[in-house]
Amino acid sequence: MPHLAIRGGAPVRPPRQAWPTWPPISTRAVDLISQVVRSGQWAYDGPMEWQFAHQFAAFSRARYCLPVANGTVAIQLALEALDIGAYDEVIVPGLTWQATAAACIDVNAIPILVDIDPRTYCLDVAQAEAAITPRTRAIIVVHLYGAMADMDALRALARRHNLHLIEDCAHQHGSQWQGKGVGALGDVGAFSLQSSKVLTAGEGGLVLTDDWTLFQQLYSLRNCGRPLQPGAPTVQSGNYRMTDLQAALLLAQMEEMEERVNRRDANAQYLNRKLAEVPGITPMLRYPAITRQSYYCFTFRYDERAWDDIPVAAFRQALSAEVGLNVGTTYEPLNDCALYRPHTKRRHRLSDDYWQAIDPARFDLPLCHHAFRREAVVLWHPFLLAERADMDQIADAVAKLYEHRDELRSLTT
Ligand SMILES: Cc1ncc(COP(=O)(O)O)c(C=O)c1O
């Protein structure tokens, strides 16, 4: 009789037991949307949008928040507000969604891809320092995979070299470093509000900053160059706005945001403690300065050597069958990523030098590739809203796979 669900054995979690679903559907959201529909004020700068912006700034312990069209343009506008443009170099981690690097190219800057710290899968500070040249203007740190880079070291590095620090927080609404929210730790923070994210309007984004001058600049850039203060100078820009209909969805979620982020963090910490007991499983490093960790993707590291060389892909499939969740890996490293192809757009050919400089293949990212191919185990966040007993099932499933690894290995031969 097989033990493992993937071979026909009984799964740890009965298939009829449902997991929490996402996005959250509430009568409050429906009420607020109806209010906007009836008000006729559907466009940007509506009352709900500003109410949401104030709430999210307070939630993140930031001074200013500005909703924008999506997370990609949030990064683009952050770069433009900091006056980063043609031929400027921007340090970007090699393991992130393509938008982090693509936004740099969209402002004619050069993304310099840097490898990760294998303990966090976030930007490695020493390698970031080694990549600094006289052309470097900014570092974009991406908080992802349920971990953070060493933000004290990174902020000190940016200060020492007079560089701007941009945070891509698409995965971590509500994470805090020593009590301060992500997005407010550097010059500008960029967030995505796309439908899979932990705060969502279907599509959308926002930027945070503590700097009033930058906020005014960001406001103009998102609004076709119109100044926030009447009479102030105009600038060249496009339309990167959000609507009050989207803000209504966001306002409804803000009522439960603290509770949800805290609940995910408590469940993740509990699950990490249990997973750490299984040989060859390592939770992501959590720096003591992290006072709250937000999760878009709960992630842990699998050591194939401790699992008799069973490939992580087989482990993921078997775990998925035990608990009824999708179990995946990280984003593709950007030096070989199907959706990061800067050379497919002719407008990127500013010059031969620029064309060569933006070639992703010129960067070496061995640790990103190891995480992506050999190590990472990644689960999407809704399951973290379930109960403690549900976390036990996941830990039990991992322990079960270890116990029956002979059976697991037979899948791979
Ligand atoms: C790390 C990261 N940055 C930026 C983005 C871009 O956000 P959007 O899809 O809202 O444009 C995403 C989206 O998934 C992301 O994961």
Coordinates of C-alpha atoms and ligand atoms in Angstrom, one line a residue:
M1 CA 0.0 0.0 0.0
P2 CA 1.4 3.4 -0.9
H3 CA 1.8 6.0 1.9
L4 CA 2.1 9.1 -0.2
A5 CA -1.0 10.8 -1.7
I6 CA 0.8 11.4 -5.0
R7 CA 1.0 7.6 -5.3
G8 CA -2.6 7.0 -4.3
G9 CA -2.2 6.9 -0.5
A10 CA -4.4 8.9 1.9
P11 CA -3.5 12.6 1.9
V12 CA -2.7 14.4 5.2
R13 CA -5.4 16.9 4.5
P14 CA -8.8 15.5 3.3
P15 CA -9.6 16.9 -0.2
R16 CA -13.0 18.1 1.0
Q17 CA -11.4 20.5 3.5
A18 CA -11.3 23.9 1.8
W19 CA -8.6 26.5 2.2
P20 CA -9.3 30.2 2.6
T21 CA -9.9 31.9 -0.8
W22 CA -8.6 35.2 -2.2
P23 CA -9.5 38.0 -2.9
P24 CA -11.7 38.6 0.1
I25 CA -15.4 39.2 -0.9
S26 CA -17.3 41.3 1.6
T27 CA -20.6 43.2 1.8
R28 CA -18.6 46.2 3.1
A29 CA -16.8 46.3 -0.3
V30 CA -20.1 46.1 -2.2
D31 CA -21.6 48.9 0.0
L32 CA -18.6 51.2 -0.6
I33 CA -18.5 50.5 -4.3
S34 CA -22.3 51.3 -4.5
Q35 CA -21.6 54.6 -2.7
V36 CA -19.0 55.5 -5.4
V37 CA -21.3 54.4 -8.2
R38 CA -24.1 56.6 -6.8
S39 CA -21.8 59.6 -6.1
G40 CA -20.8 59.9 -9.8
Q41 CA -17.3 60.7 -8.7
W42 CA -15.6 57.7 -10.3
A43 CA -12.3 59.2 -11.3
Y44 CA -9.1 60.0 -9.5
D45 CA -8.6 62.3 -6.5
G46 CA -12.0 61.2 -5.2
P47 CA -12.9 61.1 -1.4
M48 CA -12.3 57.4 -1.0
E49 CA -9.0 57.5 -2.7
W50 CA -7.6 60.1 -0.3
Q51 CA -9.2 58.4 2.7
F52 CA -7.5 55.2 1.6
A53 CA -4.2 57.0 1.0
H54 CA -4.3 58.4 4.6
Q55 CA -5.1 55.1 6.1
F56 CA -2.4 53.2 4.2
A57 CA 0.2 55.9 5.1
A58 CA -0.8 55.5 8.8
F59 CA -0.7 51.7 8.6
S60 CA 2.8 51.9 7.2
R61 CA 4.0 54.7 9.6
A62 CA 4.8 56.8 6.5
R63 CA 4.0 60.4 5.9
Y64 CA 2.6 60.3 2.4
C65 CA 0.8 57.7 0.2
L66 CA -0.3 58.2 -3.4
P67 CA -2.3 55.5 -5.3
V68 CA -1.3 54.9 -8.9
A69 CA -2.3 52.6 -11.8
N70 CA -0.2 49.5 -10.9
G71 CA 3.0 48.3 -9.2
T72 CA 5.1 48.5 -12.3
V73 CA 4.4 52.2 -12.9
A74 CA 4.8 52.8 -9.1
I75 CA 8.5 51.8 -9.6
Q76 CA 8.8 53.9 -12.8
L77 CA 7.4 57.0 -11.0
A78 CA 9.7 56.4 -8.0
L79 CA 12.7 56.4 -10.4
E80 CA 11.4 59.5 -12.3
A81 CA 10.7 61.4 -9.1
L82 CA 14.3 60.8 -8.0
D83 CA 15.4 62.1 -11.4
I84 CA 16.9 58.8 -12.5
G85 CA 17.2 58.6 -16.3
A86 CA 19.3 57.8 -19.3
Y87 CA 22.4 55.7 -18.7
D88 CA 22.1 55.9 -14.9
E89 CA 22.8 52.6 -13.2
V90 CA 20.3 51.1 -10.8
I91 CA 21.1 48.0 -8.7
V92 CA 18.3 45.4 -8.8
P93 CA 18.2 41.9 -7.3
G94 CA 18.3 39.1 -9.9
L95 CA 15.4 37.3 -8.3
T96 CA 12.3 39.4 -8.7
W97 CA 9.4 39.9 -10.9
Q98 CA 10.5 41.4 -14.2
A99 CA 8.8 44.7 -13.6
T100 CA 11.5 45.8 -11.1
A101 CA 14.1 45.8 -13.8
A102 CA 11.7 46.6 -16.7
A103 CA 10.7 49.9 -14.9
C104 CA 14.4 50.9 -14.9
I105 CA 14.6 50.4 -18.7
D106 CA 11.4 52.3 -19.2
V107 CA 13.2 55.4 -17.8
N108 CA 16.2 54.6 -20.0
A109 CA 18.3 53.6 -16.9
I110 CA 20.5 50.5 -16.8
P111 CA 19.4 47.7 -14.3
I112 CA 22.5 46.1 -12.8
L113 CA 21.4 42.6 -11.7
V114 CA 22.9 41.5 -8.4
D115 CA 22.8 38.1 -6.8
I116 CA 20.8 37.3 -3.6
D117 CA 21.7 36.4 0.0
P118 CA 20.8 32.7 0.0
R119 CA 19.4 33.0 3.6
T120 CA 16.7 35.5 2.6
Y121 CA 16.5 35.3 -1.3
C122 CA 16.7 39.1 -1.1
L123 CA 19.4 41.5 -2.3
D124 CA 22.9 40.6 -1.0
V125 CA 24.3 43.8 0.5
A126 CA 28.0 42.9 -0.1
Q127 CA 27.3 42.1 -3.7
A128 CA 25.3 45.3 -4.1
E129 CA 28.3 47.2 -2.8
A130 CA 30.6 45.4 -5.2
A131 CA 28.4 46.5 -8.1
I132 CA 28.5 50.2 -7.4
T133 CA 30.2 52.3 -10.0
P134 CA 30.5 56.1 -10.6
R135 CA 27.3 55.8 -12.7
T136 CA 25.2 54.1 -9.9
R137 CA 22.3 56.3 -8.8
A138 CA 20.0 54.0 -6.8
I139 CA 19.4 50.6 -5.3
I140 CA 16.0 48.9 -5.5
V141 CA 15.6 46.4 -2.7
V142 CA 12.7 44.0 -3.2
H143 CA 11.1 42.5 -0.1
L144 CA 9.9 39.1 -1.0
Y145 CA 9.6 35.3 -0.2
G146 CA 8.6 36.1 3.4
A147 CA 12.0 37.7 4.3
M148 CA 13.9 41.0 4.1
A149 CA 17.4 42.1 3.2
D150 CA 19.5 43.5 6.0
M151 CA 17.9 46.9 5.8
D152 CA 20.2 48.6 8.3
A153 CA 23.3 47.6 6.3
L154 CA 21.6 48.6 3.0
R155 CA 20.5 52.0 4.3
A156 CA 24.0 52.6 5.6
L157 CA 25.4 51.5 2.2
A158 CA 23.1 53.9 0.3
R159 CA 24.1 56.8 2.6
R160 CA 27.8 56.1 2.3
H161 CA 27.6 56.1 -1.5
N162 CA 25.0 58.9 -1.7
L163 CA 22.6 56.6 -3.5
H164 CA 18.8 56.6 -3.5
L165 CA 17.1 53.6 -1.9
I166 CA 13.8 52.5 -3.5
E167 CA 11.8 49.6 -2.0
D168 CA 9.7 47.3 -4.2
C169 CA 7.1 46.2 -1.6
A170 CA 4.8 44.4 -4.0
H171 CA 5.0 41.3 -1.8
Q172 CA 5.0 42.8 1.7
H173 CA 2.3 45.3 2.6
G174 CA 2.6 45.7 6.3
S175 CA 6.1 44.3 7.0
Q176 CA 7.9 46.4 9.6
W177 CA 11.6 46.9 10.4
Q178 CA 12.0 48.2 13.9
G179 CA 8.4 49.3 13.9
K180 CA 8.6 51.3 10.7
G181 CA 6.6 50.0 7.7
V182 CA 8.3 48.9 4.5
G183 CA 8.0 51.4 1.8
A184 CA 9.0 54.1 4.3
L185 CA 12.5 52.8 5.0
G186 CA 14.1 54.4 1.9
D187 CA 13.3 57.4 -0.3
V188 CA 10.2 55.9 -2.1
G189 CA 8.4 52.6 -1.6
A190 CA 6.4 51.1 -4.5
F191 CA 3.5 48.6 -4.0
S192 CA 1.4 46.5 -6.3
L193 CA -2.4 46.1 -5.6
Q194 CA -2.9 43.5 -8.3
S195 CA -5.5 40.8 -7.6
S196 CA -3.2 38.1 -6.1
K197 CA -1.6 40.6 -3.6
V198 CA -2.4 40.8 0.1
L199 CA -4.1 44.2 -0.5
T200 CA -5.9 44.4 -3.8
A201 CA -8.1 46.4 -6.1
G202 CA -7.9 43.9 -9.0
E203 CA -5.2 46.1 -10.5
G204 CA -3.5 49.1 -8.9
G205 CA -0.5 50.3 -7.1
L206 CA 0.8 53.0 -4.7
V207 CA 3.9 54.8 -3.6
L208 CA 4.9 55.9 -0.1
T209 CA 7.4 58.5 0.9
D210 CA 8.2 60.6 3.9
D211 CA 9.5 63.5 1.8
W212 CA 7.0 66.3 0.9
T213 CA 9.0 67.5 -2.2
L214 CA 9.1 63.9 -3.5
F215 CA 5.4 63.5 -2.9
Q216 CA 4.6 66.6 -4.9
Q217 CA 6.8 65.3 -7.7
L218 CA 5.1 61.9 -7.6
Y219 CA 1.7 63.5 -7.7
S220 CA 2.5 65.5 -10.8
L221 CA 4.1 62.5 -12.5
R222 CA 1.0 60.3 -12.0
N223 CA -1.3 63.1 -13.2
C224 CA -0.1 64.1 -16.7
G225 CA 2.3 66.6 -15.1
R226 CA -0.3 68.7 -13.3
P227 CA 1.1 70.2 -10.0
L228 CA -0.5 69.3 -6.6
Q229 CA -0.4 73.0 -5.6
P230 CA -2.1 75.3 -8.0
G231 CA 0.4 77.6 -9.8
A232 CA 3.4 75.4 -9.2
P233 CA 5.4 74.4 -12.3
T234 CA 4.1 71.6 -14.6
V235 CA 6.2 68.7 -15.8
Q236 CA 6.1 66.2 -18.7
S237 CA 4.2 63.0 -17.8
G238 CA 1.4 60.6 -18.6
N239 CA -1.7 59.3 -16.9
Y240 CA -0.9 56.8 -14.1
R241 CA -4.0 57.4 -11.9
M242 CA -6.3 55.1 -10.1
T243 CA -10.1 55.4 -9.7
D244 CA -12.4 55.9 -6.7
L245 CA -14.0 52.5 -7.5
Q246 CA -10.7 50.8 -6.9
A247 CA -10.2 52.9 -3.7
A248 CA -13.6 51.6 -2.4
L249 CA -12.3 48.0 -2.6
L250 CA -9.1 49.0 -0.8
L251 CA -10.9 50.9 1.9
A252 CA -13.0 47.8 2.7
Q253 CA -9.9 45.7 3.1
M254 CA -8.1 48.2 5.2
E255 CA -10.6 47.5 8.0
E256 CA -9.2 44.0 8.3
M257 CA -5.6 44.6 7.2
E258 CA -3.9 44.7 10.6
E259 CA -5.7 41.5 11.7
R260 CA -4.9 39.6 8.4
V261 CA -1.2 40.6 8.3
N262 CA -0.8 39.7 12.0
R263 CA -2.6 36.4 11.5
R264 CA -0.4 35.4 8.6
D265 CA 2.7 36.4 10.5
A266 CA 1.7 34.4 13.6
N267 CA 0.8 31.3 11.5
A268 CA 4.0 31.6 9.5
Q269 CA 6.2 31.8 12.6
Y270 CA 4.4 28.8 14.0
L271 CA 4.8 26.8 10.8
N272 CA 8.5 27.8 10.5
R273 CA 9.2 26.5 14.0
K274 CA 7.7 23.1 13.1
L275 CA 9.3 22.9 9.7
A276 CA 12.7 23.6 11.1
E277 CA 12.4 20.3 13.0
V278 CA 12.5 18.3 9.7
P279 CA 16.0 17.4 8.4
G280 CA 16.9 19.3 5.3
I281 CA 14.3 22.0 5.7
T282 CA 15.4 25.6 6.5
P283 CA 13.0 28.5 7.1
M284 CA 14.0 31.9 5.6
L285 CA 16.2 34.0 7.8
R286 CA 14.2 36.6 9.9
Y287 CA 16.3 39.4 11.2
P288 CA 15.6 40.4 14.8
A289 CA 14.9 43.9 13.6
I290 CA 11.8 42.6 11.8
T291 CA 8.9 43.6 14.0
R292 CA 6.3 42.2 11.6
Q293 CA 6.7 40.1 8.5
S294 CA 4.0 40.2 5.8
Y295 CA 3.6 37.3 3.4
Y296 CA 2.7 37.2 -0.2
C297 CA 4.6 34.0 -0.7
F298 CA 5.5 31.7 2.3
T299 CA 8.8 30.1 1.4
F300 CA 11.3 27.6 2.8
R301 CA 14.5 26.0 1.6
Y302 CA 14.8 22.4 0.8
D303 CA 18.3 20.7 0.8
E304 CA 18.3 17.9 -1.8
R305 CA 21.4 16.4 -0.2
A306 CA 19.6 15.9 3.1
W307 CA 16.8 14.2 1.2
D308 CA 18.9 11.6 -0.5
D309 CA 19.2 13.7 -3.7
I310 CA 15.5 13.7 -4.4
P311 CA 14.9 16.7 -6.6
V312 CA 12.9 19.6 -5.1
A313 CA 10.4 19.4 -8.0
A314 CA 9.3 15.9 -6.8
F315 CA 9.1 17.2 -3.2
R316 CA 6.9 20.1 -4.3
Q317 CA 4.5 17.8 -6.3
A318 CA 4.2 15.4 -3.4
L319 CA 3.6 18.1 -0.9
S320 CA 0.9 19.6 -3.1
A321 CA -0.9 16.2 -3.3
E322 CA -0.7 15.9 0.6
V323 CA -2.2 19.3 1.4
G324 CA -4.2 20.4 -1.7
L325 CA -2.3 23.6 -2.3
N326 CA -0.2 24.7 -5.2
V327 CA 3.5 24.4 -4.3
G328 CA 5.8 26.3 -6.6
T329 CA 9.2 27.9 -6.9
T330 CA 10.5 31.5 -7.2
Y331 CA 10.4 33.8 -10.1
E332 CA 12.8 33.0 -12.9
P333 CA 16.2 34.7 -12.4
L334 CA 16.3 37.8 -14.6
N335 CA 19.3 36.8 -16.6
D336 CA 17.3 34.0 -18.1
C337 CA 13.6 35.0 -17.8
A338 CA 11.0 34.5 -20.5
L339 CA 9.3 37.7 -19.6
Y340 CA 12.4 39.9 -19.3
R341 CA 13.6 40.4 -22.9
P342 CA 14.8 44.1 -23.2
H343 CA 16.2 43.4 -26.7
T344 CA 12.7 42.7 -28.1
K345 CA 11.8 46.4 -28.1
R346 CA 13.5 48.7 -30.6
R347 CA 13.0 51.8 -28.5
H348 CA 15.5 50.4 -26.0
R349 CA 18.3 50.8 -28.6
L350 CA 19.4 54.2 -27.4
S351 CA 22.9 53.4 -28.6
D352 CA 25.0 50.3 -29.0
D353 CA 26.5 50.9 -25.6
Y354 CA 23.1 51.0 -24.0
W355 CA 21.9 47.9 -25.9
Q356 CA 24.8 46.0 -24.5
A357 CA 24.5 47.4 -21.0
I358 CA 20.9 46.2 -20.7
D359 CA 21.6 42.6 -21.9
P360 CA 20.4 40.5 -19.0
A361 CA 22.7 37.6 -20.1
R362 CA 25.8 39.6 -19.1
F363 CA 25.1 39.1 -15.4
D364 CA 26.0 36.0 -13.4
L365 CA 23.4 35.0 -10.8
P366 CA 24.3 31.5 -9.5
L367 CA 22.6 31.8 -6.2
C368 CA 19.3 33.0 -7.8
H369 CA 19.5 29.9 -10.1
H370 CA 20.2 27.6 -7.2
A371 CA 17.1 28.9 -5.3
F372 CA 14.9 28.7 -8.4
R373 CA 16.0 25.3 -9.6
R374 CA 17.2 23.3 -6.6
E375 CA 15.9 24.7 -3.4
A376 CA 12.9 27.0 -3.0
V377 CA 9.5 25.8 -1.9
V378 CA 6.9 28.6 -2.3
L379 CA 3.2 28.7 -1.2
W380 CA 0.8 31.6 -2.0
H381 CA -0.5 33.4 1.1
P382 CA -4.3 32.6 1.5
F383 CA -3.5 29.4 3.4
L384 CA -1.9 31.5 6.1
L385 CA -5.3 32.8 7.1
A386 CA -6.4 29.4 8.2
E387 CA -6.1 27.9 11.7
R388 CA -3.1 26.6 13.7
A389 CA -4.3 23.0 13.1
D390 CA -4.1 23.7 9.3
M391 CA -0.4 24.7 9.7
D392 CA 0.1 21.5 11.6
Q393 CA -1.1 19.6 8.6
I394 CA 1.5 21.2 6.4
A395 CA 4.3 20.5 8.8
D396 CA 3.0 16.9 9.2
A397 CA 2.9 16.5 5.5
V398 CA 6.6 17.6 5.2
A399 CA 7.6 15.2 8.0
K400 CA 5.6 12.4 6.3
L401 CA 7.4 13.0 3.0
Y402 CA 10.7 12.8 4.9
E403 CA 9.8 9.6 6.6
H404 CA 8.7 8.0 3.3
R405 CA 11.4 9.5 1.2
D406 CA 12.2 6.0 -0.3
E407 CA 8.7 6.1 -1.8
L408 CA 9.2 9.7 -2.9
R409 CA 12.4 8.8 -4.6
S410 CA 10.6 6.1 -6.6
L411 CA 8.7 8.9 -8.3
T412 CA 11.8 10.2 -9.8
T413 CA 13.2 7.0 -11.3
Ligands
LIG1 C1 8.1 42.1 -6.9 C2 7.1 42.8 -7.8 N1 7.4 44.0 -8.3 C3 6.5 44.7 -9.1 C4 5.4 44.1 -9.5 C5 4.5 44.8 -10.5 O1 3.2 45.0 -10.0 P1 1.9 45.1 -11.0 O2 1.6 43.8 -11.5 O3 0.9 45.7 -10.2 O4 2.3 46.1 -12.1 C6 5.0 42.8 -9.1 C7 3.8 42.1 -9.5 O5 3.6 40.9 -9.3 C8 6.0 42.1 -8.2 O6 5.7 40.9 -7.8

